[in-house]
Coordinates of C-alpha atoms and ligand atoms in Angstrom, one line a residue:
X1 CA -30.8 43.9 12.4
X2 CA -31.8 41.0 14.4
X3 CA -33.3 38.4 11.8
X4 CA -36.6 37.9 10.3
X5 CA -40.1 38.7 11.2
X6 CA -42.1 37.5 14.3
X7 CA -41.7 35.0 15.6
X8 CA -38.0 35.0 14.9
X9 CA -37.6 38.4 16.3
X10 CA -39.2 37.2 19.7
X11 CA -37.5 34.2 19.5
X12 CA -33.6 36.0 19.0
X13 CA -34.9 38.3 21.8
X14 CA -34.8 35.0 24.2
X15 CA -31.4 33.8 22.9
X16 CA -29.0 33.2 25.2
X17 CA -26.2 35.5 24.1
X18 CA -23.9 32.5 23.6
X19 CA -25.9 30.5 21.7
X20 CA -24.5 29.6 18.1
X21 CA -27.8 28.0 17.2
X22 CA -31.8 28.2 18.9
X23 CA -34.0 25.2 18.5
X24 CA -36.8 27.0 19.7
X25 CA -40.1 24.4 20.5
X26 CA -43.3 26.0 20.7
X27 CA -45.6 23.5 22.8
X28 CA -48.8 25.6 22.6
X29 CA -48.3 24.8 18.8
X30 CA -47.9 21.2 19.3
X31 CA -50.8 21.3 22.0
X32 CA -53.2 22.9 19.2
X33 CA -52.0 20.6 16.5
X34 CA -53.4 17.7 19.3
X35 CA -56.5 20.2 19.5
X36 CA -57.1 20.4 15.9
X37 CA -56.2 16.4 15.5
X38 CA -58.9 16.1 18.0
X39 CA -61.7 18.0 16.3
X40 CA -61.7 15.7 13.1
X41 CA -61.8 12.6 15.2
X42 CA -65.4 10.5 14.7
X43 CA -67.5 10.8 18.1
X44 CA -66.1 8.9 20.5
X45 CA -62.4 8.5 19.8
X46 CA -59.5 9.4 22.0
X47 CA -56.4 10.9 20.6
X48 CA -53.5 9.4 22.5
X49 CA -49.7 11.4 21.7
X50 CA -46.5 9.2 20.1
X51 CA -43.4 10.6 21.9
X52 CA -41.0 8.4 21.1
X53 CA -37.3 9.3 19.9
X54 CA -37.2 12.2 22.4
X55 CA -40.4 13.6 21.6
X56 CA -39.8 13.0 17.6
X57 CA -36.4 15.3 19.0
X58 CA -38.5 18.1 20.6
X59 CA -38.2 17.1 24.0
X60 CA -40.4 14.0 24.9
X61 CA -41.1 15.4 28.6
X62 CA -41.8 18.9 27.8
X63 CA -44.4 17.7 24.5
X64 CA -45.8 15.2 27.0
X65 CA -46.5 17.6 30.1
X66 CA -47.9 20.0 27.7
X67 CA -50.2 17.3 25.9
X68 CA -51.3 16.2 29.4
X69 CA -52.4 19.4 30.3
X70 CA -54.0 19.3 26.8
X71 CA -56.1 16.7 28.0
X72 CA -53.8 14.2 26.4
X73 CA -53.8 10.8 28.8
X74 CA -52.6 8.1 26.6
X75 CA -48.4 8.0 25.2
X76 CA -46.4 6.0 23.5
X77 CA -43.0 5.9 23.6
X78 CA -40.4 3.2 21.8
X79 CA -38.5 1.8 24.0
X80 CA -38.6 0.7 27.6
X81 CA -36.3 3.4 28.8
X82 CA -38.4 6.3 27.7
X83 CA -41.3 4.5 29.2
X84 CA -39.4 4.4 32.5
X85 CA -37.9 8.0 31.8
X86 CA -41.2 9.2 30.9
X87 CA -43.7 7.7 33.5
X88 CA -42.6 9.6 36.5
X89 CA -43.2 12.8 35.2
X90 CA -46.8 11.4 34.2
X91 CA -48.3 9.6 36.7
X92 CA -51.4 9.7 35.9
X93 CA -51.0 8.6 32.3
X94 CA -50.5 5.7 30.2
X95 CA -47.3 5.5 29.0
X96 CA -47.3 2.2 26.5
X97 CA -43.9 1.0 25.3
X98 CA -44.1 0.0 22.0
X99 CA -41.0 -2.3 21.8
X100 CA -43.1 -4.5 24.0
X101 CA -43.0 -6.6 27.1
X102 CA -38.7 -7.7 26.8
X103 CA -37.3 -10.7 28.8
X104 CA -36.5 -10.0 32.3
X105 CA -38.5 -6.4 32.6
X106 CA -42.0 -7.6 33.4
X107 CA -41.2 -7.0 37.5
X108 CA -39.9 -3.3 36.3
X109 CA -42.8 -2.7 33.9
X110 CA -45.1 -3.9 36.7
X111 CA -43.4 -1.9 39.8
X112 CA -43.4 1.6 37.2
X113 CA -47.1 1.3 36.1
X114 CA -45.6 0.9 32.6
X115 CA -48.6 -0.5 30.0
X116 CA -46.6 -2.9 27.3
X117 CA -47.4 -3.2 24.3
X118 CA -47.4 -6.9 23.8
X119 CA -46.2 -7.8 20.2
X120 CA -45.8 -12.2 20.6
X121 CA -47.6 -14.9 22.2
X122 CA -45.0 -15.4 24.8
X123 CA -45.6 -11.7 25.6
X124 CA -49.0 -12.4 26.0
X125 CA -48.5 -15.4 28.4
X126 CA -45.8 -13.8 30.2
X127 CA -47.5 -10.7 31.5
X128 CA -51.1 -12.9 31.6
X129 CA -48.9 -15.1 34.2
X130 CA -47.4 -12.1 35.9
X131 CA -51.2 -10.9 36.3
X132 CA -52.6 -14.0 37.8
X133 CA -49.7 -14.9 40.0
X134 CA -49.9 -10.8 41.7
X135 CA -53.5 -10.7 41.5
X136 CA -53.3 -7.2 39.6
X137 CA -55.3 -6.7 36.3
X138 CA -53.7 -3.4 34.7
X139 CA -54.2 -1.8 31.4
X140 CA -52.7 -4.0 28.6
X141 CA -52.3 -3.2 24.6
X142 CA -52.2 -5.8 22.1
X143 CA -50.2 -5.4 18.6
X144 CA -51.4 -7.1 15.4
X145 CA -49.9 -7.0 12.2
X146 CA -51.8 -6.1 9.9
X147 CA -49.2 -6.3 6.7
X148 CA -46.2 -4.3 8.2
X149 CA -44.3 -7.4 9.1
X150 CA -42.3 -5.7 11.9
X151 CA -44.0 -6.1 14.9
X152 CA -46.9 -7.2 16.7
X153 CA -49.1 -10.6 16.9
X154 CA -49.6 -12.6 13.2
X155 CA -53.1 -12.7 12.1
X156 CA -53.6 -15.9 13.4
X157 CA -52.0 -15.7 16.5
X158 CA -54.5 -13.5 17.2
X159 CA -57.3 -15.4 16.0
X160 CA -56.3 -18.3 18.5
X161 CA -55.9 -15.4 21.5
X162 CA -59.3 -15.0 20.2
X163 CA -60.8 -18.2 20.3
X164 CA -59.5 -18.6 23.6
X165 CA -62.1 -16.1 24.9
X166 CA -60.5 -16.3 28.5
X167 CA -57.0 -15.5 26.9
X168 CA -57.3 -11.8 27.9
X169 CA -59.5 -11.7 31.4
X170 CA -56.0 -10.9 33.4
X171 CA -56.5 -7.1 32.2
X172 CA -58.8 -4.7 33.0
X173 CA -58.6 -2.7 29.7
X174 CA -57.4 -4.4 27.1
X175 CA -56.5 -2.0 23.2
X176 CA -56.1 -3.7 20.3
X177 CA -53.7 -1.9 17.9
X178 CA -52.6 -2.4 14.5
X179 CA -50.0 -0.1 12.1
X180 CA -51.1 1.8 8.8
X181 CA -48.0 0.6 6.3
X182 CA -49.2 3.8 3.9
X183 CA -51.4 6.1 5.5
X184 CA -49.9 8.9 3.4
X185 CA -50.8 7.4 0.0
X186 CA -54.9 7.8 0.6
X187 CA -55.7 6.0 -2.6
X188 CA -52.8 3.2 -2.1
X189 CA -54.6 -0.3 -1.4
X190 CA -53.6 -1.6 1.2
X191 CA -55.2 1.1 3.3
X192 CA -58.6 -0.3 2.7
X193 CA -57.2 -4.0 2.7
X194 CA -55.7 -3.6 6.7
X195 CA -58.7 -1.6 7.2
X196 CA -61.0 -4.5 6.5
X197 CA -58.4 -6.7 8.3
X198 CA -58.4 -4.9 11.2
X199 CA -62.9 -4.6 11.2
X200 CA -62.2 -8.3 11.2
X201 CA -60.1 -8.4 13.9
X202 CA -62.1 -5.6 16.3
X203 CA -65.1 -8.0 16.0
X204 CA -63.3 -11.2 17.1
X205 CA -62.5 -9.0 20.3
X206 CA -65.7 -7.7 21.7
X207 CA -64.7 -6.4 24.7
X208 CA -61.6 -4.8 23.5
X209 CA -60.9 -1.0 22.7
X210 CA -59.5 -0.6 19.1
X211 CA -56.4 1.5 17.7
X212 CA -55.1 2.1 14.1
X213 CA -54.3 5.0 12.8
X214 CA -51.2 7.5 13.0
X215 CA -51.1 11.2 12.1
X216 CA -52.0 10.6 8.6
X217 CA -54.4 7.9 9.1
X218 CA -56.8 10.2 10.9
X219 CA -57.1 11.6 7.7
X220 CA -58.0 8.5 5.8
X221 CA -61.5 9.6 7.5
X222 CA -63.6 8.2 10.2
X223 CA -63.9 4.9 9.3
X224 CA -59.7 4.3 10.7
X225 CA -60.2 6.2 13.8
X226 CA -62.0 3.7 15.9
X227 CA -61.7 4.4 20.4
X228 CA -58.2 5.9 20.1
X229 CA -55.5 7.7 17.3
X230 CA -52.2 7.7 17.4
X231 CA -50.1 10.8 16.1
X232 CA -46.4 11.6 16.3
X233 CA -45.4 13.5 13.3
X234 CA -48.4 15.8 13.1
X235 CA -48.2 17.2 16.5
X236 CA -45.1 18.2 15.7
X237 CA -45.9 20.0 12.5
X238 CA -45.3 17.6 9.7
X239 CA -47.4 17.6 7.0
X240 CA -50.2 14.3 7.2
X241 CA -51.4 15.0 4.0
X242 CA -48.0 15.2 1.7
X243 CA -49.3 17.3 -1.5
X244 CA -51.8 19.0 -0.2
X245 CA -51.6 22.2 2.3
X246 CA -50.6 21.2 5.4
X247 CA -53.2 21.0 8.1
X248 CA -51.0 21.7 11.2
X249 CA -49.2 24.6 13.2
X250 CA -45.6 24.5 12.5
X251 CA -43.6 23.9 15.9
X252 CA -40.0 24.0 15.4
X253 CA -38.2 26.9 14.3
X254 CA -34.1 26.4 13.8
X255 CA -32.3 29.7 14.1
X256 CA -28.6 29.6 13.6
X257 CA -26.4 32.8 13.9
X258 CA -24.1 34.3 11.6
X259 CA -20.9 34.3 13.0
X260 CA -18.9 35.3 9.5
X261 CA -19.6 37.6 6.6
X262 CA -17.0 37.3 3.6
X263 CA -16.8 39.5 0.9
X264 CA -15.5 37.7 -2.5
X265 CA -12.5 39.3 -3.9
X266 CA -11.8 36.6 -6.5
X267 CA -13.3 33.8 -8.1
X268 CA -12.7 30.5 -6.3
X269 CA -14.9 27.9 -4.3
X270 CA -16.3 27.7 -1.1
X271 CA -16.2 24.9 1.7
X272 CA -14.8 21.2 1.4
X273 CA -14.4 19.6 -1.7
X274 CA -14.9 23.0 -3.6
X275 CA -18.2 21.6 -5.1
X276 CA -19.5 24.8 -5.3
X277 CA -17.9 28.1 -7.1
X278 CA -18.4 31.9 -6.4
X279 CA -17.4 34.7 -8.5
X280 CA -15.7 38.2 -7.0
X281 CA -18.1 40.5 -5.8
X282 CA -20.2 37.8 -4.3
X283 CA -20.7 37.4 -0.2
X284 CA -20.9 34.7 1.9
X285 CA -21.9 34.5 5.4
X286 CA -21.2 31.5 8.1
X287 CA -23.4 30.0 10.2
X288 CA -22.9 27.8 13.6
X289 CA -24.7 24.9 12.3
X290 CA -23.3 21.8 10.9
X291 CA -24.1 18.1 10.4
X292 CA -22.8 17.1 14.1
X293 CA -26.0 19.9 14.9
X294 CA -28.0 16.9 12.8
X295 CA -28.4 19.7 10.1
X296 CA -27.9 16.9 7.6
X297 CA -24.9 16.9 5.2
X298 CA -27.5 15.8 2.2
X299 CA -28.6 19.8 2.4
X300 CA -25.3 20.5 1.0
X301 CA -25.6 23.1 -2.3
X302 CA -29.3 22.5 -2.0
X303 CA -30.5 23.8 1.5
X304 CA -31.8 27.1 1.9
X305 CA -32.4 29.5 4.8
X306 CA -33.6 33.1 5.7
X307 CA -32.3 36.2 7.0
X308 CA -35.3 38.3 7.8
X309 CA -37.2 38.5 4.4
X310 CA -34.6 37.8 2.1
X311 CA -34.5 33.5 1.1
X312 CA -30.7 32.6 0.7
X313 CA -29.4 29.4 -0.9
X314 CA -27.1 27.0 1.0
X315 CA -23.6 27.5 -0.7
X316 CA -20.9 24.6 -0.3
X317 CA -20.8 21.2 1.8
X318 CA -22.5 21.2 4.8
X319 CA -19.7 20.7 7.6
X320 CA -19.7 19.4 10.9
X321 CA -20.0 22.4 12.3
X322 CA -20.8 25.4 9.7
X323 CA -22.9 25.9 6.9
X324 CA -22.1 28.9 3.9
X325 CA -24.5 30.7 2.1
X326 CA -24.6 32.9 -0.5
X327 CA -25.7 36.4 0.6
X328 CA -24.2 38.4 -2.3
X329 CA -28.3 39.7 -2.6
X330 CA -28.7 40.9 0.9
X331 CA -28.1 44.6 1.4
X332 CA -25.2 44.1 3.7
X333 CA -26.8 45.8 6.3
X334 CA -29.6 42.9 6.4
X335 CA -26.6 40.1 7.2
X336 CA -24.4 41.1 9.9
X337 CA -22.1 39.0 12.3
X338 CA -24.7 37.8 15.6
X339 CA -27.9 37.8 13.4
X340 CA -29.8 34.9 13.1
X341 CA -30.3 32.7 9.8
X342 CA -33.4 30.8 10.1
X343 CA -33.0 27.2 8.6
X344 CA -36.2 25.7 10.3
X345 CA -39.5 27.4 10.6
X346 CA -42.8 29.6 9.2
X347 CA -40.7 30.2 5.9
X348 CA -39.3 26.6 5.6
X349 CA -41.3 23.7 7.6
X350 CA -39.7 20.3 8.2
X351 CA -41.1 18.5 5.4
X352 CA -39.9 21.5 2.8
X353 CA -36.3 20.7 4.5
X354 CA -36.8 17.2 4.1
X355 CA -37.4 17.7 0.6
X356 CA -34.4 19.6 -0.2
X357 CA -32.4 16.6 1.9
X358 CA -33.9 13.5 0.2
X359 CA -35.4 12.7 3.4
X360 CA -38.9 12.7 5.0
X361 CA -39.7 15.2 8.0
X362 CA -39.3 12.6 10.5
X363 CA -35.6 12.2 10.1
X364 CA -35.1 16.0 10.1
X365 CA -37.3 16.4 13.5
X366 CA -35.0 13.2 15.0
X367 CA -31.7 14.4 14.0
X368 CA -32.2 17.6 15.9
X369 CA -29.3 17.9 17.7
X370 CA -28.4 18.4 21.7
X371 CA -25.9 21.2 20.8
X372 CA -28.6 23.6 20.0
X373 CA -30.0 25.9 22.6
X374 CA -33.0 24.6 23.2
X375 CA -36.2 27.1 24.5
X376 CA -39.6 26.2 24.9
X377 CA -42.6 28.3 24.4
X378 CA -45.8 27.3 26.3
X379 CA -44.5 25.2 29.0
X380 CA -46.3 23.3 31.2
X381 CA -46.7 23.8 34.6
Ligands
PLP1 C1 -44.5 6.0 15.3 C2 -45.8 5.4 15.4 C3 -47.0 6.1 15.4 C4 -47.0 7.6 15.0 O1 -46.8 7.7 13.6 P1 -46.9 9.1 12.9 O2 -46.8 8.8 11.5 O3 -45.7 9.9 13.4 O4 -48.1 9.8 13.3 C5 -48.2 5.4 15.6 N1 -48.2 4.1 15.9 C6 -47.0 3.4 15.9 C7 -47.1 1.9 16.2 C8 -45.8 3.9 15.7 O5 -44.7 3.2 15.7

């Protein structure tokens, strides 16, 4: 048999026969987890898309494209080289670089079309000089902190940008943006408190479009979403609203193939270490994943995967390059050598597998390695 039901079985249909594992990323998903972001926003606000890290590993060129066509016009990215990596594909887009405005790139920033994201007041000043001196007034995005203590302008920086009402007149849009420190904790305190911050702040900057809230602060309500949102980990099918259901599409599905099947003949253990034991009878089948695939060695005796309907525990140490499990309930005609295991996907979304790792769905979707095969369903044009 050829794994699971659909979408696996479409998905093993597109494998390329040498594949030992599929990381198959459906964009049409991630474009209608944007759509459905979109409908809950208050009237009026945008919904930009967070592609940093790769596309939160998914791809950040393929997700972009495919938001873009979405209606998507607004990105951020990390650091300057996915900005400069990015832009080209997207010209008509802005492309903001989180890490800011660094020494020495404001000619390259200026020559790509790349919008910083100016964290300092010597940020400020430097791309306010660069402004003046070329006669150019581009899109510009401010950072406050609000309480992460990270990045972005203090409080009081900002207030003397502020009372400098000429400070900003180089730029011919101007975003001020601030970080949620909790957004997943809806009833934690500090939501309100950067909330009221942040109302503080918008109103010492008239003429400035306002942005604070990622995936999970859109669902804080309407009073965070202000002219623009910014998701990452929702588009990509993480859960926004950890224990509740989860609002969004999943995206990723991780199918990795069986290339072993060993029946038990006596007692003993299984993989490095022998932390785990089996008795005779039992059956164990090997897949071509591992930890160097960024299937993370925490999963080890506690992940869990599926072979069409049946669920099948993780057996053993994760390795770098295989992972065991314990098929000794599968008919043995339901687990043969070339079927596919599904670690990732409908049955198992990234936040359950972050779960079962100790980790949160963002390292899980980051660590997704460049060994897989990679497919993409819904590509843009
Ligand atoms: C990563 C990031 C986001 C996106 O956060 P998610 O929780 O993935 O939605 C938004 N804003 C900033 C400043 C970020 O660094």
């Amino acid at each position: 048999m050829t794994a699971a039901p659909d979408p696996t079985t479409e998905t093993a249909s597109r494998a390329d026969e040498r594949a030992g594992a599929l990381l198959t990323i459906d964009l049409d998903a991630i474009a209608e987890n944007y759509a459905r972001l979109g409908a809950r926003l208050a009237s009026g606000a945008q919904c930009a898309g967070v592609v940093k890290a790769d596309g939160y590993g998914c791809g950040a060129i393929p997700v972009a494209k495919r938001l873009f066509a979405a209606g998507c016009r607004v990105f951020f990215v990390a650091r300057a080289d996915e900005g400069f990596a990015l832009k080209p594909h997207l010209p008509d887009a802005e492309v903001c670089v989180l890490d800011g405005l660094l020494p020495g790139l404001v000619d390259d920033y200026a020559a790509a079309g790349i919008v910083p994201v100016l964290n300092d007041p010597g940020q400020v000043e430097a791309w306010t000089a660069y402004c003046a001196a070329n006669e150019v007034a581009p899109p510009v995005v401010v950072h406050v902190d609000t309480g992460m203590n990270r990045l972005g302008l203090a409080m009081a920086d900002a207030e003397a940008l502020a009372e400098d009402g000429d400070a900003l007149r180089a730029f011919s849009d101007v975003l001020v943006m601030s970080h949620l420190v909790v957004s997943e904790e809806p009833e934690h305190p500090l939501n309100a408190r950067q909330l009221a911050d942040f109302q503080h702040l918008r109103a010492r900057f008239p003429k400035a479009k306002a942005s604070l809230a990622n995936s999970s602060g859109i669902f804080l309500g309407p009073d965070y979403h202000f002219d623009l949102v910014r998701p990452g980990h929702a588009l990509y099918g993480g859960n926004p609203t950890p224990g509740q259901p989860n609002p969004m599409r999943h995206a990723v599905q991780l199918l990795a193939r069986v290339i072993a099947v060993r029946e038990v003949d006596k007692a003993g253990t299984v993989g490095y270490g022998a932390t785990a034991r089996i008795g005779a009878g039992g059956r164990i089948a090997t897949i071509a994943v591992g930890y160097a695939d960024g299937y993370l060695r925490s999963l080890s005796n506690r992940g869990e995967a599926w072979i069409g309907p049946h669920r099948v525990p993780l057996i053993g140490r994760v390795s770098m390059d295989l992972v065991t499990l314990d098929v000794s309930s599968v008919p043995p005609e339901d687990c043969q050598v070339g079927d596919f295991a599904e670690l990732i996907g409908a049955h198992s979304g990234v936040d359950d597998v972050a779960e079962r790792a100790g980790t949160n769905g963002y390292e899980i979707l980051t660590s997704l390695g460049h060994r897989y095969h990679r497919a993409y369903l819904g590509e843009a044009a």
